[in-house]
Short mmCIF file of C-alpha atoms in Angstrom, two decimals:
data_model
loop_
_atom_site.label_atom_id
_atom_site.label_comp_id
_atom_site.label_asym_id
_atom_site.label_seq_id
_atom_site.Cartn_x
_atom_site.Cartn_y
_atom_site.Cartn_z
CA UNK W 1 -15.41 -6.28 3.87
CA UNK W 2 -15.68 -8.85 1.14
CA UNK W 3 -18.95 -10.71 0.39
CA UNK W 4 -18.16 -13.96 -2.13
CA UNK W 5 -20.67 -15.59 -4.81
CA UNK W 6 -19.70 -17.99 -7.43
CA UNK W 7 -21.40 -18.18 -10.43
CA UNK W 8 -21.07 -20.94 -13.43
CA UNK W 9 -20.16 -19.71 -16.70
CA UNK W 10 -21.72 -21.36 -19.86
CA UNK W 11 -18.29 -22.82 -20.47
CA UNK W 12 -18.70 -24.74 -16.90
CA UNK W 13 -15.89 -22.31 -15.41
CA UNK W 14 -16.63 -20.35 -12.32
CA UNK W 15 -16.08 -16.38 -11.79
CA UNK W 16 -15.44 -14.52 -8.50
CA UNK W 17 -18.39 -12.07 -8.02
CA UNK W 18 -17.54 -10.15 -4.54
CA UNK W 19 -19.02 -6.74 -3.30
CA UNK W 20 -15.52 -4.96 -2.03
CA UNK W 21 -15.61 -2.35 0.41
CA UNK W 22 -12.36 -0.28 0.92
CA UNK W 23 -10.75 2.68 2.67
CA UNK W 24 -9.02 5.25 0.86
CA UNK W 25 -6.40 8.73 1.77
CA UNK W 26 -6.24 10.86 -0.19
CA UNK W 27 -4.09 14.51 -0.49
CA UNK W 28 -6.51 14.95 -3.92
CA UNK W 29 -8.33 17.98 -4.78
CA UNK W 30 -12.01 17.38 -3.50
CA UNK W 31 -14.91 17.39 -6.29
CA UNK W 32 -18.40 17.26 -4.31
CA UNK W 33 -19.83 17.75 -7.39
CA UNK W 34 -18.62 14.46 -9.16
CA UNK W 35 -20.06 11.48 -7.26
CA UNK W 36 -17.88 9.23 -8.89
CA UNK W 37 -14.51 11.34 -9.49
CA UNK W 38 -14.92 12.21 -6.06
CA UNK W 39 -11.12 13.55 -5.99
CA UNK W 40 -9.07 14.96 -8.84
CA UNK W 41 -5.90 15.25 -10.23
CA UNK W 42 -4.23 17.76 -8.30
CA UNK W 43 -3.30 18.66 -4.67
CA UNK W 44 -5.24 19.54 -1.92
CA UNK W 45 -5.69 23.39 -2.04
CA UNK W 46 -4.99 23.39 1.88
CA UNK W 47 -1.03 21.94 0.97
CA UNK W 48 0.05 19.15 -0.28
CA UNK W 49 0.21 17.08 3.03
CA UNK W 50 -3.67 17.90 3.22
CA UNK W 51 -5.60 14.72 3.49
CA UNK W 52 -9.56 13.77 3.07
CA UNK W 53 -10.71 9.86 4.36
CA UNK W 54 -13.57 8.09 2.66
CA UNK W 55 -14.19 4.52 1.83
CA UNK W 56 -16.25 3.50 -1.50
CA UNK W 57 -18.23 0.13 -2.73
CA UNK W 58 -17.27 -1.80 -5.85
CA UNK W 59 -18.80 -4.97 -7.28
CA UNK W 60 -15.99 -7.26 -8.80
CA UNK W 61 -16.49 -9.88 -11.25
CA UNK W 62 -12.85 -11.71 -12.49
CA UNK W 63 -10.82 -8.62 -13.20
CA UNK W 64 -13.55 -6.41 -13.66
CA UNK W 65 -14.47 -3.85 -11.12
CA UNK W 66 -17.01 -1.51 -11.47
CA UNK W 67 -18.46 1.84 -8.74
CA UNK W 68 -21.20 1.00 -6.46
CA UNK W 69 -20.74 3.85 -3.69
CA UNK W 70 -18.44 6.15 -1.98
CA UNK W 71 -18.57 7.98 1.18
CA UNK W 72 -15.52 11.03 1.82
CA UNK W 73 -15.71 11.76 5.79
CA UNK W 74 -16.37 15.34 6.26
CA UNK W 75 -14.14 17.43 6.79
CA UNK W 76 -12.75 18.34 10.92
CA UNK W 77 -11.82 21.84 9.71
CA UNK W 78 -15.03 22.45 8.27
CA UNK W 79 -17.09 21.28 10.69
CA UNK W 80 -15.38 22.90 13.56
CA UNK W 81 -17.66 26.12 13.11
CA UNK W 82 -20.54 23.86 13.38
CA UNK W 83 -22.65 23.87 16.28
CA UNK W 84 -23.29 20.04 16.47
CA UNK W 85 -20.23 18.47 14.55
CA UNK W 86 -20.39 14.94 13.58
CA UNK W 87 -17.59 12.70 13.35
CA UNK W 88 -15.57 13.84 11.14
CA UNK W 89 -11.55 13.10 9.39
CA UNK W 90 -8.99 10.66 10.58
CA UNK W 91 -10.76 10.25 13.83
CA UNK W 92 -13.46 9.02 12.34
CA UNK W 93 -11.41 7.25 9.67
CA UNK W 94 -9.22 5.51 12.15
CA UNK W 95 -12.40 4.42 14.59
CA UNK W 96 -13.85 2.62 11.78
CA UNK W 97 -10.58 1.19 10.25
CA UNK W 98 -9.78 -0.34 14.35
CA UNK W 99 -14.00 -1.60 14.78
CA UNK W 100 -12.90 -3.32 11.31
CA UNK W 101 -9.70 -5.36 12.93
CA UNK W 102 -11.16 -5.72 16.45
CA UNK W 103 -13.50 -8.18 14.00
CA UNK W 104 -10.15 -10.18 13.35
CA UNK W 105 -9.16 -8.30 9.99
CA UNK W 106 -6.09 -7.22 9.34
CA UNK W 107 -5.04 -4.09 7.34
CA UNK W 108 -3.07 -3.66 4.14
CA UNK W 109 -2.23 0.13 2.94
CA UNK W 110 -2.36 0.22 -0.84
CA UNK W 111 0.63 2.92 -2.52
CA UNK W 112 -0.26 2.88 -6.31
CA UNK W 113 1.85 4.05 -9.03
CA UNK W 114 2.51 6.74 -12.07
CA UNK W 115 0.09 7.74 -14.18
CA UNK W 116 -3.80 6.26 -12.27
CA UNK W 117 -6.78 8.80 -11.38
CA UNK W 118 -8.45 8.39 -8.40
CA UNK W 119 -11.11 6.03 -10.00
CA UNK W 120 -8.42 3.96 -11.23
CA UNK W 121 -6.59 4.23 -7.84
CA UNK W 122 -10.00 2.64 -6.40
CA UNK W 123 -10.10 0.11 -8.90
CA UNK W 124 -7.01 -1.77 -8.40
CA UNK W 125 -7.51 -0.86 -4.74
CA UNK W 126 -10.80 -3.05 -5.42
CA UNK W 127 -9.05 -5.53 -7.64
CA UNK W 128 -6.26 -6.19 -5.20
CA UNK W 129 -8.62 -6.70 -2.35
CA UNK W 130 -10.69 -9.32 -4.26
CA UNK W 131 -7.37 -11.67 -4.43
CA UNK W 132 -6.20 -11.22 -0.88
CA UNK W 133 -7.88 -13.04 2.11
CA UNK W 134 -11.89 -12.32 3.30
CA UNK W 135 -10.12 -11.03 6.37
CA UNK W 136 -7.70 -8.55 5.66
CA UNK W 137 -8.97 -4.54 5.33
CA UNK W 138 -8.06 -2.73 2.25
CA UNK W 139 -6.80 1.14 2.34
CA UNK W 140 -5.79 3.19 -0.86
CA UNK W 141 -3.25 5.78 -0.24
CA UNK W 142 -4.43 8.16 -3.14
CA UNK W 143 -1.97 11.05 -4.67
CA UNK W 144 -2.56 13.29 -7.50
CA UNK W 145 -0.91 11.07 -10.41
CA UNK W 146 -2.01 13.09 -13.43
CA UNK W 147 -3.92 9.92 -14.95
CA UNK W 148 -2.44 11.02 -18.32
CA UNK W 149 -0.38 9.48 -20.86
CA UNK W 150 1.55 12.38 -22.57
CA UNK W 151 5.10 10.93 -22.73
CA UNK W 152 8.24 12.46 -21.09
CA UNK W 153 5.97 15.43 -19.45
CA UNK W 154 3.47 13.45 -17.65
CA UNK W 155 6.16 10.99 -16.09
CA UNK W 156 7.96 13.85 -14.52
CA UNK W 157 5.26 15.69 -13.27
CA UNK W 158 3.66 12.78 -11.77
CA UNK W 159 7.45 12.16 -9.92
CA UNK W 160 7.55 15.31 -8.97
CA UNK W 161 3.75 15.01 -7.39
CA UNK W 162 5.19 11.47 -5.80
CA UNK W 163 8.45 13.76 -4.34
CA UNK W 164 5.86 15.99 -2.62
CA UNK W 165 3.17 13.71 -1.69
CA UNK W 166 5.42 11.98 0.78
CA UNK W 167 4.22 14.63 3.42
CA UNK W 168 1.47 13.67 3.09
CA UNK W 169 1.90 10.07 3.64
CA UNK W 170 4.11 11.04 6.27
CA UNK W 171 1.32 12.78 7.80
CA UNK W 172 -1.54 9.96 7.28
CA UNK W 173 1.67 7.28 9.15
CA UNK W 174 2.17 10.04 12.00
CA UNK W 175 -1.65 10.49 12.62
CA UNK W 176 -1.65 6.67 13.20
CA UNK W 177 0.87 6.57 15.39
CA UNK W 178 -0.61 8.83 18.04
CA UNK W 179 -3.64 7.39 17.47
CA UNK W 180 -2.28 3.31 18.39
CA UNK W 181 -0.23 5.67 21.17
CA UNK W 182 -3.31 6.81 22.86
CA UNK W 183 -4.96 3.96 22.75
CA UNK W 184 -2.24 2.14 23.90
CA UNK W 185 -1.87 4.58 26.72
CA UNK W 186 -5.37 4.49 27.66
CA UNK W 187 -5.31 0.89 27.66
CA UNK W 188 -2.76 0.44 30.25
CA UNK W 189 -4.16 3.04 32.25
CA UNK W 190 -7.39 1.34 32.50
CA UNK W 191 -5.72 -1.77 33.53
CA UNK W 192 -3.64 0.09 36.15
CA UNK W 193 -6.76 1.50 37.50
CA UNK W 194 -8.04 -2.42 38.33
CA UNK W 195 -5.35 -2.80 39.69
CA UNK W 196 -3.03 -4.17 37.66
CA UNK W 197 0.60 -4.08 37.98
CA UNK W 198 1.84 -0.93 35.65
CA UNK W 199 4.82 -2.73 33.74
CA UNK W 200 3.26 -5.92 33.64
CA UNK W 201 -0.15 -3.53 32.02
CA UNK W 202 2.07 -2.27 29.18
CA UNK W 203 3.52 -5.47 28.31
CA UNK W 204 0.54 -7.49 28.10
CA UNK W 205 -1.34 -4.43 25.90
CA UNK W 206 -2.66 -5.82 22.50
CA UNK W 207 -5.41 -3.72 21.31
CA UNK W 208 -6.57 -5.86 18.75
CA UNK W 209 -4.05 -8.36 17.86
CA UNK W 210 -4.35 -7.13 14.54
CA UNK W 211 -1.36 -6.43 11.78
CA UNK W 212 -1.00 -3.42 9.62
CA UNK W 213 0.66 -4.18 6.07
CA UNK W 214 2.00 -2.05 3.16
CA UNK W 215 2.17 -2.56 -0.96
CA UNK W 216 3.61 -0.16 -2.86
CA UNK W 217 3.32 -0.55 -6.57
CA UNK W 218 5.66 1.23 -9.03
CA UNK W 219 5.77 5.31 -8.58
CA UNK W 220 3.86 4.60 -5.15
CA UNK W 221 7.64 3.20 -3.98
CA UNK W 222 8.93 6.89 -4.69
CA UNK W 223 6.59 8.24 -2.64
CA UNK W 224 6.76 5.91 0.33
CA UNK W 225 10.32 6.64 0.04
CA UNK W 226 9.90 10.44 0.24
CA UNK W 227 7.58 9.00 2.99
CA UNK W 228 10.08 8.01 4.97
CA UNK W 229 12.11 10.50 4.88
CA UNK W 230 9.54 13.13 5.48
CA UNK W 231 8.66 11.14 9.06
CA UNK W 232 12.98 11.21 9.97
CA UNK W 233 12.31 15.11 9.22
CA UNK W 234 9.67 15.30 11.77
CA UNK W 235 10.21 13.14 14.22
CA UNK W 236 12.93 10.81 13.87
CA UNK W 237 11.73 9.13 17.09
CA UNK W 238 8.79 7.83 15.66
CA UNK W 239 10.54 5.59 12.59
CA UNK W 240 9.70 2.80 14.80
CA UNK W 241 7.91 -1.26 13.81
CA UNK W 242 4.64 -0.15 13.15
CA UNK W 243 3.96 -2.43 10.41
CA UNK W 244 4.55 -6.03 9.73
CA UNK W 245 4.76 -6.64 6.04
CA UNK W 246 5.60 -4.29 3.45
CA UNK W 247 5.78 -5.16 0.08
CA UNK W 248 7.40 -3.38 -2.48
CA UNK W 249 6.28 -4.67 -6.17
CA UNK W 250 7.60 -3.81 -9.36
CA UNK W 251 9.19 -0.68 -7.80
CA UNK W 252 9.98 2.26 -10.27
CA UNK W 253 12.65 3.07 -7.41
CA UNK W 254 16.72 3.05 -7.69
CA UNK W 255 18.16 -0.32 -6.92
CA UNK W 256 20.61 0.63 -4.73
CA UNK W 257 17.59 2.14 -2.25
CA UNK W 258 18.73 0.09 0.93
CA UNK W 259 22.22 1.08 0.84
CA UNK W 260 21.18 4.70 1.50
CA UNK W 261 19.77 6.68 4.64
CA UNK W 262 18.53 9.27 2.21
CA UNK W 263 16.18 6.44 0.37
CA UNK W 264 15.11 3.12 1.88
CA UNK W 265 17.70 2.19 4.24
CA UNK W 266 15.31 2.37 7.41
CA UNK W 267 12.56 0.96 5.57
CA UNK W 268 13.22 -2.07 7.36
CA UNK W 269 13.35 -0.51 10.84
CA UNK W 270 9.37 -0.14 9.99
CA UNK W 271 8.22 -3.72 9.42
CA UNK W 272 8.76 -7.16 10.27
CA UNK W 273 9.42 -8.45 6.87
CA UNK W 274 10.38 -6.22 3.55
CA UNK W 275 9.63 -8.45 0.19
CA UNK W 276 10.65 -6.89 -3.15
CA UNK W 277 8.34 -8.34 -5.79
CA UNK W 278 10.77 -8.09 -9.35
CA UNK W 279 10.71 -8.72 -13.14
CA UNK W 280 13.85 -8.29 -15.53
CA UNK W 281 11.45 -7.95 -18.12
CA UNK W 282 9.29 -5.38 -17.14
CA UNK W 283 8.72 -3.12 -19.92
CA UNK W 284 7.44 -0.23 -17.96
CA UNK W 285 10.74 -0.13 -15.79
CA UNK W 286 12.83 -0.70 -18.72
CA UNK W 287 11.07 2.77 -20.35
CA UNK W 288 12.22 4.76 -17.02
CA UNK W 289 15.56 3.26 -17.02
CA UNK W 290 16.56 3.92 -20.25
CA UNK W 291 14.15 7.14 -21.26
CA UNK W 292 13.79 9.10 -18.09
CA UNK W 293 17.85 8.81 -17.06
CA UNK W 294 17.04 7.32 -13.86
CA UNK W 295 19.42 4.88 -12.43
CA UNK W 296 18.79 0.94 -12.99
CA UNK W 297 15.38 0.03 -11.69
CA UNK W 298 14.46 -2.16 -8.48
CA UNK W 299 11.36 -3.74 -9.82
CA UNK W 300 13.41 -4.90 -12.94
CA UNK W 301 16.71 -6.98 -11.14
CA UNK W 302 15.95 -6.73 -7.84
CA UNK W 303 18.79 -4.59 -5.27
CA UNK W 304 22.07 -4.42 -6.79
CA UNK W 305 24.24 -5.87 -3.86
CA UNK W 306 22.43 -8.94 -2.63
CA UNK W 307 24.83 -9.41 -0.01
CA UNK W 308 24.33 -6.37 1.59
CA UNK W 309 20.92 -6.03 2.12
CA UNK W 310 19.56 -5.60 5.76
CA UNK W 311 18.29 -9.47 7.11
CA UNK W 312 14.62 -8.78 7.09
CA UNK W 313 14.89 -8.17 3.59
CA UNK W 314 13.97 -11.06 0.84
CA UNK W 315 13.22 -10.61 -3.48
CA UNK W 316 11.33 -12.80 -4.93
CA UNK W 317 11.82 -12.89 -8.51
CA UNK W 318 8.16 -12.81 -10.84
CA UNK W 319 9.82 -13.14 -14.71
CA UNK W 320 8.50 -16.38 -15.46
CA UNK W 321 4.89 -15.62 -14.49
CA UNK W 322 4.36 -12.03 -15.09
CA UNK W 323 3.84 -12.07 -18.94
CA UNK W 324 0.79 -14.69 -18.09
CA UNK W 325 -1.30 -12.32 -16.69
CA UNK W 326 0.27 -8.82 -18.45
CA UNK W 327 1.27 -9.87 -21.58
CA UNK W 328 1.91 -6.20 -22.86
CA UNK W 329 3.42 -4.51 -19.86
CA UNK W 330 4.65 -6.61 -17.64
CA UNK W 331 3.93 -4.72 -15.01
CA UNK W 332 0.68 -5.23 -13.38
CA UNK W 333 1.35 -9.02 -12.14
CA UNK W 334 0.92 -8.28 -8.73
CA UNK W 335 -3.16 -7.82 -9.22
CA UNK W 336 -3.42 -9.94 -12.66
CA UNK W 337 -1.14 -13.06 -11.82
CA UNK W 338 -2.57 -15.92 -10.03
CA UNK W 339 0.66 -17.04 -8.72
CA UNK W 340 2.11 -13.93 -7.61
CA UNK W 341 -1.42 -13.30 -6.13
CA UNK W 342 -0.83 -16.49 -3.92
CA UNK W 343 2.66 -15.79 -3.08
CA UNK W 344 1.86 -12.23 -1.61
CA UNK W 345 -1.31 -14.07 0.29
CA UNK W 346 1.61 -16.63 1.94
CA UNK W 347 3.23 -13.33 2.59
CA UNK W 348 0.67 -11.67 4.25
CA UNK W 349 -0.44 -14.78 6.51
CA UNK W 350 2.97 -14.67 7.79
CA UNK W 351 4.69 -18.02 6.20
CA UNK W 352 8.11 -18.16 6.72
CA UNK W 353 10.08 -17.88 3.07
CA UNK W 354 11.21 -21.13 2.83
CA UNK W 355 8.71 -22.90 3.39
CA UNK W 356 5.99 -20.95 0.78
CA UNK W 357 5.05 -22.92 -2.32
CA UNK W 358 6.23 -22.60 -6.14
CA UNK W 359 9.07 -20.63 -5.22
CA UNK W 360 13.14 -21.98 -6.21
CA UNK W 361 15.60 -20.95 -4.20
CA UNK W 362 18.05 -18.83 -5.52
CA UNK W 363 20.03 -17.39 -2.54
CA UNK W 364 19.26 -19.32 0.41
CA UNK W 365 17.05 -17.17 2.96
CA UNK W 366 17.62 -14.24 1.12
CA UNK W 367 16.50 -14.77 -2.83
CA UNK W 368 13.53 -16.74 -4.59
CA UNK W 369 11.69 -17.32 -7.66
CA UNK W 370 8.16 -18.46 -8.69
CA UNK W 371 8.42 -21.66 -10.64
CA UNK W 372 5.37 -21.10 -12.62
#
């Protein structure tokens, strides 16, 4: 929930003040002792596909954000020995996430990349939700990036966490599937008890007319990758359109991801609408492609067969705005820069691509750029 204030600056310009409240998941190692670093840098000691829930406050002022509150849901397999247990994990989690869009918001799941804490994982959780629309949710999908900068080392270790740490977002997607399955269920047997016809029950069964959206950023596009293949592993029957827009910015992933079952390819079997957010310049990419020995970079040119690329896909390309708002990276445009800020809000509210503003056209329903 986002609460806006304006104030005037001695210079007559006006700042965005906004208390942000967001959702986080996390497969982190729990600190109860640190009531700010609530979760660390490693895995879960129960297994990597181990996940805690919480949600935390932070006051935002322009692109500042700094820790009001957090609150980590206890823990179901804790509490189970407890002779009055309160509600506890995903359940819990989930309830409050659906109360939250029955209010008309929707929800955006938030995949950050290499080398954040969990702090800094909130942040730009907090920053991100700031830009986007009063009525859209905000949850962090939090895994143990190392939050380091020791070169070589700490980018392969933090892949290697992102390789693993698809379980677990594997098993935060499957744990929302049964839960909008037994709702759904319930649903149309309540309206089969009144009386209602059974077929026509299920097809009229909208539990909150609500949409559920993904952005990855960098690394977080190798884990939602692993992701995805982690949820064909388990139950192939449940790759099925349970989001609408995913967005994939600045993606530290191989450009030729849709072309393979083993990567992306049924990324688009997911959502409505795939949008790859990419910068030729991008100075972080450009490190991993030519450093790390990884093949050339989606996030820097975009796929590397245009043609080929599954229908609901579209790339929008951010090298002519990017250095405004990330001068030394490059990378971070898709929190710092105003106009890729607006284009991913056109995005999210569902415009079709052709007709959203301050983009050219460089392949006809397929390929764009941001003018400025």
């Amino acid at each position: 929930m986002i609460i806006w204030r304006t104030f005037p600056l001695y210079s007559g310009e006006e700042v965005f003040v906004a208390n942000v409240e967001i959702y986080f998941i996390t497969n982190r190692n729990y600190l109860p002792e640190n009531k700010r670093a609530v979760f660390g840098p490693h895995f879960n000691p129960d297994g990597v596909a181990a996940l805690r829930f919480g949600k935390a406050v932070y006051n935002v002022e322009g692109r500042n954000a700094s820790f009001e509150d957090i609150h980590v849901y206890p823990d179901a397999k804790v509490m189970a020995g407890e002779t009055t247990v309160p509600p506890a994990g995903s359940g819990s989690f989930l309830d409050d996430l659906r109360g939250e869009m029955r209010q008309g918001r929707d929800t955006l799941i938030f995949i950050h990349g290499y080398n954040v804490s969990f702090t800094e994982a909130l942040k730009a959780g907090a920053l991100l939700a700031a830009g986007l629309p009063q009525d859209i949710n905000l949850v962090v999908f939090s895994w143990p990036s190392d939050g380091t900068a020791v070169p070589y080392m700490s980018y392969y270790s933090d892949r290697e966490d992102a390789r693993a740490s698809g379980a677990a977002l594997a098993r935060a997607y499957l744990k929302l599937f049964d839960f909008v399955k037994t709702l759904r269920e319930t649903e149309v047997r309540n309206r089969t008890a009144a009386g209602a016809d059974p077929v026509e029950a299920a097809a009229e069964t909208e539990l909150c007319e609500r949409c559920i959206h993904v952005l990855a950023h960098s690394m977080g596009n190798y884990v939602l990758r692993h992701g995805v293949q982690a949820i064909k592993a388990k139950d192939p029957r449940k790759i099925v359109r349970m989001f609408d827009q995913v967005i994939l910015a600045a993606a530290d992933e191989d450009d030729d991801t849709f072309e393979f079952e083993s990567k992306l390819r049924d990324l688009p079997i997911l959502s409505r609408r795939v949008t790859v957010y990419h910068n030729h310049r991008d100075r972080a990419l450009l490190i991993s492609d030519r450093t790390k020995s990884n093949p050339d970079r989606l996030g820097s040119e975009g796929p590397r067969m245009l043609d080929m690329l599954p229908k609901k896909v579209v790339i929008v390309d951010c090298s002519r705005v990017a250095a405004i708002a990330d001068p030394r990276v490059l990378h971070s445009y898709y929190i710092r820069s105003p106009a890729v800020t607006a284009d991913i809000n056109a995005v999210l509210d569902d415009n079709p691509d052709d007709l959203i503003g301050n983009r050219e056209v460089v392949r006809a329903a397929r390929a764009y750029r941001l003018a400025s």
